[in-house]
Short mmCIF file of C-alpha atoms in Angstrom, two decimals:
data_model
loop_
_atom_site.label_atom_id
_atom_site.label_comp_id
_atom_site.label_asym_id
_atom_site.label_seq_id
_atom_site.Cartn_x
_atom_site.Cartn_y
_atom_site.Cartn_z
CA MET A 1 -22.22 116.40 7.39
CA ARG A 2 -24.10 119.71 8.69
CA LEU A 3 -23.53 120.90 12.19
CA VAL A 4 -26.80 122.40 13.26
CA LEU A 5 -26.09 124.40 16.95
CA PHE A 6 -29.22 124.76 18.52
CA ASP A 7 -30.28 126.92 21.20
CA ARG A 8 -34.13 126.38 21.88
CA GLN A 9 -36.50 128.58 24.07
CA THR A 10 -36.62 125.66 26.96
CA GLU A 11 -36.89 126.19 30.35
CA SER A 12 -33.04 125.86 31.18
CA ARG A 13 -32.14 128.61 29.26
CA ILE A 14 -33.09 131.14 31.90
CA ASN A 15 -29.93 129.63 33.78
CA PHE A 16 -27.79 131.72 31.49
CA TYR A 17 -29.44 135.00 31.59
CA PRO A 18 -28.73 137.68 31.71
CA VAL A 19 -26.35 137.57 29.00
CA ALA A 20 -28.07 135.13 26.91
CA LEU A 21 -31.23 137.25 26.75
CA CYS A 22 -30.02 139.07 23.76
CA ARG A 23 -27.62 136.31 22.23
CA PRO A 24 -27.65 132.37 21.79
CA ILE A 25 -25.78 130.57 24.49
CA TRP A 26 -23.09 129.49 21.59
CA GLU A 27 -21.85 133.24 21.79
CA LEU A 28 -20.90 132.99 25.53
CA ARG A 29 -17.27 133.18 26.12
CA CYS A 30 -15.52 130.38 28.17
CA GLY A 31 -11.56 130.62 28.00
CA MET A 32 -10.50 132.37 24.89
CA THR A 33 -12.88 131.45 22.26
CA SER A 34 -16.96 131.22 22.68
CA LEU A 35 -18.84 127.78 23.24
CA GLY A 36 -19.71 127.48 19.86
CA GLU A 37 -16.42 127.85 18.09
CA LYS A 38 -15.27 125.27 20.71
CA LEU A 39 -17.76 122.89 19.25
CA ILE A 40 -17.32 123.77 15.61
CA ALA A 41 -13.79 123.24 16.36
CA LYS A 42 -14.00 119.74 18.03
CA ILE A 43 -16.29 118.50 15.65
CA GLY A 44 -14.49 119.73 12.70
CA ALA A 45 -17.41 121.09 11.07
CA THR A 46 -17.26 123.41 7.89
CA ASP A 47 -21.13 123.38 7.22
CA VAL A 48 -22.66 125.16 10.19
CA VAL A 49 -26.28 126.68 10.73
CA GLY A 50 -28.10 127.98 13.88
CA PHE A 51 -31.59 127.79 15.28
CA LEU A 52 -31.99 130.18 18.27
CA PRO A 53 -35.14 131.82 19.84
CA GLU A 54 -36.93 133.52 16.84
CA TYR A 55 -36.81 137.16 18.99
CA ILE A 56 -33.26 137.07 18.60
CA ALA A 57 -32.88 135.42 14.81
CA ASP A 58 -32.88 138.94 13.01
CA VAL A 59 -30.17 140.47 15.15
CA TYR A 60 -27.94 137.32 14.60
CA ARG A 61 -28.58 137.41 11.27
CA GLU A 62 -26.76 140.90 11.02
CA ARG A 63 -23.62 139.53 12.84
CA SER A 64 -23.26 136.21 11.16
CA ASP A 65 -22.87 134.60 7.82
CA TRP A 66 -24.66 131.55 8.92
CA THR A 67 -28.40 130.37 7.73
CA ILE A 68 -30.28 130.65 10.89
CA ASN A 69 -34.10 129.33 11.78
CA ASP A 70 -34.32 128.03 8.41
CA ALA A 71 -36.13 124.69 8.46
CA ALA A 72 -34.96 124.22 4.66
CA SER A 73 -31.57 123.43 6.12
CA LEU A 74 -32.67 120.50 7.66
CA GLY A 75 -33.44 118.55 4.47
CA ALA A 76 -30.74 117.37 2.54
CA GLU A 77 -27.63 116.42 4.82
CA ASP A 78 -26.06 114.08 7.02
CA LEU A 79 -26.96 116.20 10.33
CA LEU A 80 -25.37 116.67 13.61
CA LEU A 81 -27.83 118.70 15.95
CA VAL A 82 -25.93 119.72 18.84
CA ASN A 83 -27.64 121.61 21.95
CA ALA A 84 -25.23 124.75 22.74
CA ARG A 85 -25.03 123.66 26.23
CA VAL A 86 -23.03 120.67 25.25
CA LYS A 87 -19.66 120.78 26.34
CA ALA A 88 -17.12 120.37 23.41
CA GLU A 89 -13.96 119.22 25.29
CA SER A 90 -16.26 115.96 26.52
CA PHE A 91 -18.42 115.26 22.90
CA GLU A 92 -17.01 112.29 21.45
CA VAL A 93 -19.40 111.52 19.07
CA ALA A 94 -18.67 110.92 15.80
CA PRO A 95 -19.86 113.51 13.44
CA THR A 96 -21.35 110.99 11.03
CA GLY A 97 -22.83 107.29 11.80
CA PRO A 98 -25.91 105.71 12.40
CA SER A 99 -28.45 107.68 13.57
CA GLN A 100 -29.24 108.51 17.58
CA VAL A 101 -29.91 110.87 20.01
CA ALA A 102 -29.42 112.07 23.63
CA PHE A 103 -31.43 113.57 26.01
CA ASP A 104 -30.92 115.00 29.62
CA ASP A 105 -33.34 114.00 32.76
CA ASN A 106 -35.37 117.01 31.83
CA GLY A 107 -36.05 115.51 28.60
CA GLU A 108 -34.33 118.28 26.85
CA CYS A 109 -32.05 117.02 23.55
CA LEU A 110 -28.43 117.11 24.05
CA PHE A 111 -27.45 116.12 20.46
CA ALA A 112 -29.44 114.08 17.56
CA ARG A 113 -27.18 112.40 14.70
CA ILE A 114 -29.39 111.95 11.79
CA ALA A 115 -28.04 109.89 8.91
CA LYS A 116 -29.28 111.73 5.64
CA GLU A 117 -31.22 108.49 4.58
CA ASP A 118 -33.14 108.69 7.56
CA LEU A 119 -34.31 112.10 7.02
CA GLY A 120 -37.44 110.82 5.37
CA LYS A 121 -39.09 109.12 8.37
CA LEU A 122 -38.76 112.56 10.37
CA VAL A 123 -40.39 115.76 10.45
CA THR A 124 -38.40 118.24 8.94
CA ASP A 125 -40.45 121.45 8.89
CA SER A 126 -39.07 123.03 11.98
CA ILE A 127 -36.26 122.41 14.48
CA ASP A 128 -38.56 121.45 17.15
CA GLY A 129 -40.41 119.00 14.95
CA LEU A 130 -37.06 117.26 13.74
CA ILE A 131 -35.95 116.49 17.30
CA GLU A 132 -39.32 115.42 18.71
CA SER A 133 -39.77 112.93 15.70
CA ALA A 134 -35.66 112.16 16.01
CA ARG A 135 -36.46 111.06 19.71
CA GLU A 136 -39.24 108.63 18.79
CA ALA A 137 -37.50 107.31 15.95
CA PHE A 138 -33.98 106.49 16.94
CA PRO A 139 -32.03 104.84 19.68
CA ARG A 140 -30.35 106.87 22.95
CA TYR A 141 -26.82 107.31 22.72
CA GLU A 142 -25.40 105.25 25.87
CA GLY A 143 -22.42 107.67 26.77
CA GLU A 144 -22.22 110.74 29.01
CA ILE A 145 -22.91 114.30 27.33
CA ALA A 146 -21.50 116.81 30.04
CA THR A 147 -23.32 120.28 29.75
CA TRP A 148 -22.77 123.51 30.98
CA ASN A 149 -26.02 124.32 33.39
CA TYR A 150 -25.63 127.88 34.42
CA THR A 151 -23.49 131.08 33.65
CA TRP A 152 -21.28 130.75 36.79
CA ASP A 153 -19.94 127.32 35.29
CA LEU A 154 -18.63 129.25 32.35
CA ILE A 155 -16.88 131.59 35.38
CA LEU A 156 -15.56 128.74 37.33
CA SER A 157 -14.28 127.13 34.36
CA ASN A 158 -12.55 129.85 32.69
CA PRO A 159 -8.82 129.47 34.40
CA GLU A 160 -8.68 125.92 33.20
CA GLN A 161 -10.23 126.72 29.74
CA LEU A 162 -7.69 129.59 29.33
CA THR A 163 -4.88 127.19 29.83
CA LYS A 164 -6.49 124.77 27.05
CA ASP A 165 -7.02 127.37 24.68
CA PHE A 166 -3.61 128.70 24.89
CA ALA A 167 -2.18 125.03 23.97
CA ALA A 168 -4.86 124.86 21.22
CA ALA A 169 -4.30 128.00 19.45
CA GLY A 170 -0.51 127.11 19.39
CA ARG A 171 0.91 130.50 19.52
CA SER A 172 3.45 132.19 21.84
CA GLY A 173 5.91 135.28 21.54
CA ASN A 174 5.52 138.65 19.93
CA VAL A 175 4.50 139.70 16.77
CA GLY A 176 3.11 143.20 18.25
CA HIS A 177 4.90 146.35 19.47
CA VAL A 178 6.51 146.44 23.00
CA GLU A 179 8.38 149.30 24.86
CA GLU A 180 10.73 148.01 26.93
CA PRO A 181 10.89 147.81 30.01
CA LEU A 182 8.12 144.91 29.81
CA ALA A 183 8.65 142.22 32.77
CA ILE A 184 7.87 138.85 32.18
CA ARG A 185 7.76 136.02 34.77
CA GLY A 186 7.62 132.47 33.90
CA SER A 187 8.32 130.99 30.45
CA ARG A 188 8.20 133.15 27.51
CA ASP A 189 6.80 130.79 25.56
CA ASP A 190 3.24 131.20 27.49
CA VAL A 191 3.19 134.59 26.33
CA TYR A 192 1.58 135.68 23.01
CA ILE A 193 1.56 139.29 21.77
CA GLY A 194 -0.59 139.57 18.75
CA LYS A 195 -0.08 141.75 15.29
CA ASP A 196 -0.67 145.63 16.39
CA ALA A 197 -0.99 145.08 19.90
CA ARG A 198 0.83 147.46 21.26
CA VAL A 199 2.50 146.90 25.09
CA HIS A 200 3.73 150.19 26.83
CA PRO A 201 6.58 150.36 29.13
CA MET A 202 6.34 149.34 32.96
CA VAL A 203 4.17 146.20 32.39
CA VAL A 204 4.18 142.92 34.19
CA ILE A 205 3.18 139.78 32.62
CA ASP A 206 3.31 136.99 34.74
CA ALA A 207 3.00 133.59 33.30
CA GLU A 208 4.22 131.49 35.90
CA HIS A 209 1.02 129.88 36.85
CA GLY A 210 -0.60 130.06 33.20
CA PRO A 211 -0.45 131.50 29.92
CA VAL A 212 -0.97 135.32 28.85
CA TYR A 213 -2.91 135.93 25.32
CA ILE A 214 -2.82 139.18 24.25
CA ASP A 215 -4.94 139.59 21.00
CA ASP A 216 -4.32 141.76 17.83
CA GLY A 217 -4.39 145.61 18.53
CA ALA A 218 -4.99 145.51 22.10
CA GLU A 219 -3.15 147.94 24.01
CA ILE A 220 -1.51 147.53 27.69
CA HIS A 221 -0.95 150.87 29.43
CA PRO A 222 1.76 151.29 31.72
CA PHE A 223 1.93 149.85 35.34
CA THR A 224 -0.51 147.16 34.27
CA ARG A 225 -0.03 143.87 35.58
CA ILE A 226 -1.24 140.79 33.90
CA GLU A 227 -1.36 137.46 35.33
CA GLY A 228 -2.18 134.09 33.63
CA PRO A 229 -4.18 132.16 32.69
CA CYS A 230 -5.53 135.26 30.85
CA TYR A 231 -7.21 136.16 27.54
CA ILE A 232 -7.02 140.02 26.53
CA GLY A 233 -9.38 140.30 23.18
CA LYS A 234 -8.78 142.36 19.91
CA LYS A 235 -8.36 146.24 20.62
CA SER A 236 -8.93 145.81 24.09
CA ILE A 237 -7.32 148.68 26.32
CA LEU A 238 -5.83 147.75 29.75
CA LEU A 239 -5.36 151.08 32.09
CA GLY A 240 -3.19 150.29 34.72
CA ALA A 241 -5.29 147.29 35.44
CA LYS A 242 -4.31 144.76 38.42
CA CYS A 243 -5.67 141.94 35.80
CA ARG A 244 -5.33 138.69 38.21
CA GLU A 245 -5.69 135.33 37.24
CA GLY A 246 -8.52 133.80 35.03
CA ASN A 247 -9.70 136.57 32.95
CA SER A 248 -11.28 136.36 29.82
CA ILE A 249 -11.69 140.07 28.17
CA GLY A 250 -13.36 140.13 24.94
CA PRO A 251 -12.73 142.36 22.31
CA MET A 252 -12.98 146.41 22.41
CA CYS A 253 -13.26 146.79 26.07
CA ARG A 254 -11.82 149.43 28.09
CA VAL A 255 -10.55 147.75 31.70
CA GLY A 256 -9.00 149.38 34.76
CA GLY A 257 -8.92 148.56 38.58
CA GLU A 258 -8.97 144.88 39.76
CA VAL A 259 -10.15 142.04 37.46
CA GLU A 260 -9.97 138.53 38.78
CA GLU A 261 -11.15 135.49 37.30
CA SER A 262 -13.89 137.40 34.86
CA ILE A 263 -15.41 136.95 31.77
CA ILE A 264 -16.09 140.01 29.88
CA GLN A 265 -18.08 139.16 26.48
CA GLY A 266 -16.93 142.65 24.83
CA TYR A 267 -17.67 146.75 23.94
CA SER A 268 -17.83 147.29 28.21
CA ASN A 269 -16.11 149.47 30.08
CA LYS A 270 -14.93 149.11 33.55
CA TYR A 271 -12.50 152.23 32.85
CA HIS A 272 -11.60 152.96 36.70
CA ASP A 273 -10.70 151.31 39.95
CA GLY A 274 -12.75 149.11 41.76
CA PHE A 275 -13.15 145.25 41.91
CA LEU A 276 -14.61 142.99 39.75
CA GLY A 277 -14.18 138.89 40.39
CA HIS A 278 -16.11 135.97 39.24
CA ALA A 279 -18.15 137.92 37.32
CA TYR A 280 -19.50 137.31 33.58
CA VAL A 281 -20.30 141.09 32.10
CA GLY A 282 -22.03 141.00 28.92
CA GLU A 283 -21.60 143.69 25.99
CA TRP A 284 -22.03 147.71 26.35
CA VAL A 285 -21.74 147.75 29.97
CA ASN A 286 -20.29 150.59 31.92
CA LEU A 287 -18.99 150.18 35.48
CA GLY A 288 -18.26 153.62 36.89
CA ALA A 289 -15.86 154.47 39.02
CA LEU A 290 -15.24 152.20 42.16
CA THR A 291 -17.97 149.79 41.32
CA THR A 292 -17.08 146.89 43.27
CA ASN A 293 -18.37 143.44 43.49
CA SER A 294 -18.27 141.03 46.26
CA ASP A 295 -17.42 137.62 45.15
CA LEU A 296 -17.10 135.51 48.64
CA LYS A 297 -18.97 135.61 51.53
CA ASN A 298 -17.73 136.65 54.97
CA ASP A 299 -18.58 133.22 56.52
CA TYR A 300 -16.99 131.54 53.51
CA SER A 301 -20.23 129.14 52.92
CA ASP A 302 -21.84 128.45 49.00
CA VAL A 303 -22.75 131.51 47.25
CA SER A 304 -26.52 131.62 46.19
CA VAL A 305 -27.77 133.61 42.77
CA MET A 306 -31.46 134.45 42.22
CA LEU A 307 -32.17 134.34 38.55
CA ASP A 308 -35.91 134.95 38.57
CA GLY A 309 -36.08 137.47 41.80
CA LYS A 310 -37.81 134.96 43.91
CA HIS A 311 -35.51 131.49 44.02
CA ALA A 312 -32.02 131.19 45.32
CA ILE A 313 -29.87 128.91 43.39
CA ASP A 314 -26.99 127.72 45.42
CA THR A 315 -24.35 127.29 43.09
CA GLY A 316 -22.19 124.96 45.10
CA SER A 317 -19.18 127.79 44.81
CA ARG A 318 -17.84 129.59 47.48
CA LYS A 319 -16.96 132.12 44.66
CA VAL A 320 -18.94 133.72 42.66
CA GLY A 321 -19.31 137.69 42.10
CA SER A 322 -22.24 139.52 39.21
CA LEU A 323 -23.78 138.47 36.34
CA ILE A 324 -24.58 141.82 34.38
CA GLY A 325 -26.56 141.96 31.54
CA ASP A 326 -25.64 143.75 28.44
CA HIS A 327 -26.31 147.87 28.39
CA THR A 328 -26.57 148.02 31.97
CA LYS A 329 -24.66 151.16 33.35
CA THR A 330 -23.63 151.53 36.72
CA SER A 331 -22.92 154.91 38.89
CA ILE A 332 -19.33 155.50 40.61
CA GLY A 333 -19.12 153.52 44.05
CA THR A 334 -22.02 150.92 42.90
CA LEU A 335 -21.72 148.07 45.10
CA PHE A 336 -22.63 144.42 44.05
CA ASN A 337 -23.59 142.06 46.85
CA THR A 338 -22.11 138.58 46.70
CA GLY A 339 -23.91 136.41 43.75
CA SER A 340 -25.72 139.58 42.22
CA TYR A 341 -27.89 139.25 39.41
CA VAL A 342 -28.27 142.30 37.35
CA GLY A 343 -30.21 142.59 34.43
CA ALA A 344 -29.69 144.03 30.87
CA MET A 345 -30.69 147.64 30.12
CA THR A 346 -30.42 148.47 33.62
CA LEU A 347 -29.53 151.88 35.20
CA ILE A 348 -28.17 151.80 38.41
CA ALA A 349 -27.48 154.75 40.92
CA GLY A 350 -25.31 153.42 43.73
CA THR A 351 -26.31 154.32 47.28
CA GLY A 352 -23.27 153.57 48.80
CA LYS A 353 -24.47 150.33 50.29
CA PRO A 354 -24.39 146.60 48.98
CA LEU A 355 -27.57 146.53 46.37
CA PRO A 356 -30.06 143.93 46.14
CA LYS A 357 -28.87 140.32 44.89
CA PHE A 358 -31.67 140.72 42.24
CA ILE A 359 -32.33 143.74 39.86
CA PRO A 360 -34.30 142.95 37.13
CA SER A 361 -33.57 144.17 33.26
CA PHE A 362 -34.73 147.61 32.60
CA ALA A 363 -34.99 148.63 36.00
CA TRP A 364 -33.99 152.06 37.05
CA PHE A 365 -32.18 151.59 40.15
CA LEU A 366 -32.78 154.82 42.08
CA GLU A 367 -32.64 156.17 45.69
CA GLY A 368 -32.22 152.44 46.76
CA VAL A 369 -35.30 151.00 45.10
CA VAL A 370 -36.42 149.77 41.48
CA THR A 371 -38.56 152.23 39.41
CA LYS A 372 -39.86 152.64 35.94
CA GLY A 373 -37.41 155.87 35.74
CA PHE A 374 -37.55 157.64 32.54
CA GLY A 375 -38.34 154.31 30.88
CA LYS A 376 -37.42 151.97 27.78
CA ARG A 377 -36.84 154.68 25.22
CA LYS A 378 -34.54 156.50 27.11
CA LEU A 379 -32.07 153.38 27.80
CA PHE A 380 -32.70 152.64 23.76
CA GLU A 381 -31.56 156.43 23.31
CA THR A 382 -28.48 155.59 25.69
CA ALA A 383 -27.63 152.26 24.24
CA LYS A 384 -27.64 153.92 20.57
CA ILE A 385 -24.70 156.37 21.78
CA ALA A 386 -23.06 154.16 23.39
CA MET A 387 -22.99 151.45 20.51
CA GLY A 388 -22.20 154.74 17.92
CA ARG A 389 -19.18 155.64 19.53
CA ARG A 390 -17.47 152.38 18.86
CA ASP A 391 -18.68 152.66 15.19
CA HIS A 392 -21.62 150.03 15.74
CA GLU A 393 -25.17 150.84 14.70
CA TRP A 394 -28.53 150.53 16.59
CA THR A 395 -30.57 148.68 14.25
CA PRO A 396 -33.96 148.41 13.92
CA ALA A 397 -33.54 144.71 14.61
CA GLN A 398 -31.86 145.50 17.92
CA GLU A 399 -34.92 147.88 19.01
CA ALA A 400 -37.21 144.88 18.09
CA MET A 401 -35.13 142.43 19.96
CA TRP A 402 -34.65 144.69 22.89
CA GLU A 403 -38.64 145.56 22.61
CA GLU A 404 -39.37 141.42 23.14
CA ILE A 405 -36.67 141.30 25.89
CA PHE A 406 -38.63 144.09 27.60
CA LYS A 407 -41.88 141.86 27.55
CA ILE A 408 -39.70 138.60 28.75
CA THR A 409 -38.70 140.34 31.85
CA ALA A 410 -41.82 142.31 32.72
CA GLU A 411 -42.52 139.91 35.76
CA PRO A 412 -40.01 140.47 37.99
CA ARG A 413 -39.29 143.91 36.78
CA MET A 414 -43.03 144.67 37.93
CA ASP A 415 -42.61 142.88 41.20
CA ALA A 416 -39.77 144.82 41.98
CA ILE A 417 -41.14 148.28 40.79
CA LYS A 418 -44.48 147.48 43.04
CA LYS A 419 -42.11 146.81 46.33
CA GLY A 420 -39.74 150.02 45.13
CA ARG A 421 -43.27 152.02 45.34
CA ARG A 422 -44.29 150.72 48.57
CA ALA A 423 -40.77 151.42 50.10
CA MET A 424 -41.41 155.00 48.77
CA ARG A 425 -44.53 155.30 50.12
CA ALA A 426 -43.10 154.22 53.72
CA GLN A 427 -40.24 156.74 53.38
CA ARG A 428 -42.37 159.97 52.33
CA SER A 429 -45.31 158.85 55.22
CA MET B 1 -64.49 163.02 48.99
CA ALA B 2 -61.18 164.24 47.30
CA THR B 3 -60.89 164.87 43.27
CA VAL B 4 -58.18 163.64 41.61
CA GLN B 5 -56.84 166.75 41.53
CA ASP B 6 -56.53 167.28 45.46
CA ARG B 7 -55.05 163.69 45.31
CA VAL B 8 -52.55 164.91 42.86
CA ILE B 9 -51.70 167.96 44.90
CA GLU B 10 -51.39 165.93 47.90
CA VAL B 11 -49.03 163.47 46.77
CA THR B 12 -46.99 166.26 44.88
CA ALA B 13 -46.87 168.41 48.31
CA ARG B 14 -45.52 165.03 49.98
CA VAL B 15 -42.95 163.83 47.60
CA LEU B 16 -41.51 167.49 47.07
CA GLN B 17 -41.78 168.39 50.25
CA LEU B 18 -44.26 171.39 49.95
CA ASP B 19 -47.43 172.88 51.36
CA ALA B 20 -50.43 171.47 49.50
CA ALA B 21 -51.90 174.79 49.80
CA ASP B 22 -49.43 176.84 47.73
CA ILE B 23 -49.92 174.37 44.83
CA THR B 24 -52.30 175.12 42.09
CA PRO B 25 -53.55 173.17 39.00
CA ASP B 26 -51.27 175.42 36.47
CA ASN B 27 -47.82 174.93 38.33
CA ASN B 28 -45.35 173.16 36.38
CA PHE B 29 -43.70 170.42 38.11
CA THR B 30 -40.01 171.31 37.11
CA SER B 31 -39.95 175.44 36.60
CA ASP B 32 -42.61 176.38 39.46
CA LEU B 33 -42.29 173.41 41.96
CA GLY B 34 -38.59 172.67 41.67
CA ALA B 35 -38.91 168.76 40.85
CA GLU B 36 -35.52 167.55 40.15
CA SER B 37 -35.35 164.34 37.31
CA VAL B 38 -35.22 161.62 40.31
CA GLN B 39 -38.18 163.67 42.00
CA SER B 40 -40.00 163.27 38.45
CA ILE B 41 -39.73 159.40 38.46
CA GLU B 42 -40.43 159.42 42.52
CA LEU B 43 -43.80 161.22 41.49
CA VAL B 44 -44.75 158.97 38.58
CA ALA B 45 -44.57 156.10 40.90
CA MET B 46 -46.18 157.74 43.98
CA PHE B 47 -48.92 158.62 41.66
CA GLU B 48 -49.26 154.73 40.62
CA GLU B 49 -49.31 153.88 44.29
CA GLU B 50 -51.71 156.42 44.96
CA PHE B 51 -54.40 155.39 42.41
CA GLY B 52 -53.59 151.76 42.05
CA ILE B 53 -52.75 152.25 38.39
CA GLU B 54 -49.78 151.64 36.32
CA MET B 55 -48.88 154.46 33.78
CA ASP B 56 -46.67 154.28 30.56
CA GLU B 57 -43.59 156.39 31.64
CA ASP B 58 -43.02 158.19 28.32
CA GLY B 59 -46.61 159.61 28.51
CA ALA B 60 -46.36 160.20 32.44
CA LEU B 61 -43.04 162.23 31.95
CA ALA B 62 -44.87 164.17 28.85
CA VAL B 63 -46.78 165.81 31.59
CA THR B 64 -45.51 169.34 32.69
CA THR B 65 -48.21 170.96 34.92
CA VAL B 66 -50.11 169.55 38.00
CA GLY B 67 -53.47 169.97 36.21
CA SER B 68 -52.22 168.11 33.22
CA ALA B 69 -51.35 165.13 35.62
CA ALA B 70 -54.67 165.03 36.83
CA GLU B 71 -56.57 164.79 33.53
CA PHE B 72 -53.78 162.25 32.56
CA ILE B 73 -54.16 160.16 35.56
CA ALA B 74 -58.16 160.33 35.75
CA GLY B 75 -57.77 158.77 31.77
CA VAL B 76 -55.51 155.94 32.77
CA CYS B 77 -57.83 155.35 35.53
CA LYS B 78 -60.60 155.19 33.15
CA GLU B 79 -58.76 153.00 30.68
CA GLN B 80 -57.56 150.65 33.90
CA GLY B 81 -61.20 150.27 35.47
CA VAL B 82 -59.85 152.23 38.65
CA GLU B 83 -62.55 154.15 40.20
CA VAL B 84 -61.93 157.59 41.25
#
């Protein structure tokens, strides 16, 4: 059986922006692992291929051994096609069996199980063709298929998922280096300190309300307090952080200040004081000192988020912080409003006031308005430097992908730039 | 009717808070008129607003003098079908 994870450029894809602008949805994190890792583990697949928007494909090939966007991989095996939005824990479909399919209310395929002997009836020269021909050919699955529908679903499920993932990992104890005194509250069985991880003196790990997993090579500096459930990724460093419950911090991050129920994809810095709560932060983000997001409105009403800059979506939750895209940088003292959307490759110079709730990708937010700034070339140069600092290369494929993202995100950005120009002119007249 | 150059000088004076009469075509925005980096961005935005055009930021920010800005903008206006 071959597992085919797919993430097509459908209308719902925007629901996972800005972090899914530059990666497949299956790479998004919830708990200790990505959505893709959870699906693979649940299904027990060893043969996995992927289909994702073409503009991301070359970058993904650089970081993955999987066969990507290759129609030849659809031809000769029992196939289980699974949408990256499907929740692994409730996916109870047997990997092999009679061909059948499931679609959501919007007509988006959630999975298609295709027996090898049925492939001859189908169009196999593209993922879209295969799905559409399977839709016509096979019976519908009668059960429920639960899905992730928005990025904030991942944030809100993170604490629970962390606890489940810790149990699934089946590890506890210390195989790293601990300098006493280390204070552990709760059961030591709910704490894991990985290989080559270093815990400095005067650290508090509070596992009373959930497990704490410190992955290989992570470093926890003095006066850090980590509340479980929590996952600290490989080679990440906590710098005297108040790491509240429900955080997933990916690899190679630098985190200080107060962080609560947030997901940081990886390679991002929040070195200094400032509060980050109920947020999802992409890779290569730098949050300047005292950057803070609100995650709760003063009237305790549900938080809304604008994903397209025009239409507010009620999250149904009282707590949602910021969604921050890859390569975005904030100045000191940046203040994000509750439920803010901050695009990718955005540069923000804070004004001391809460910023607009929607800041588009590739925006230079200066003097309180969105501008074209010094343009995308300068942003690319900065990205290249930031990645080089962690021994990662800004490749031609990356540049091509970000050029495409610049086009994809043009409309809301141009609207914001025009609005900014009018505001500037009004200030000057 | 004001020329492109007259309008460029007027916008420059407004953004940099200078007297338009003191600005000449050969003035360099940075070294002669004291434009700082954020003001350069503001100048580009205000030229776009004044003329109703969209400029490529790399090209626009490569312009150094008032006169060359007027030439650059006239070219963009022509490309984008904006009468000046």
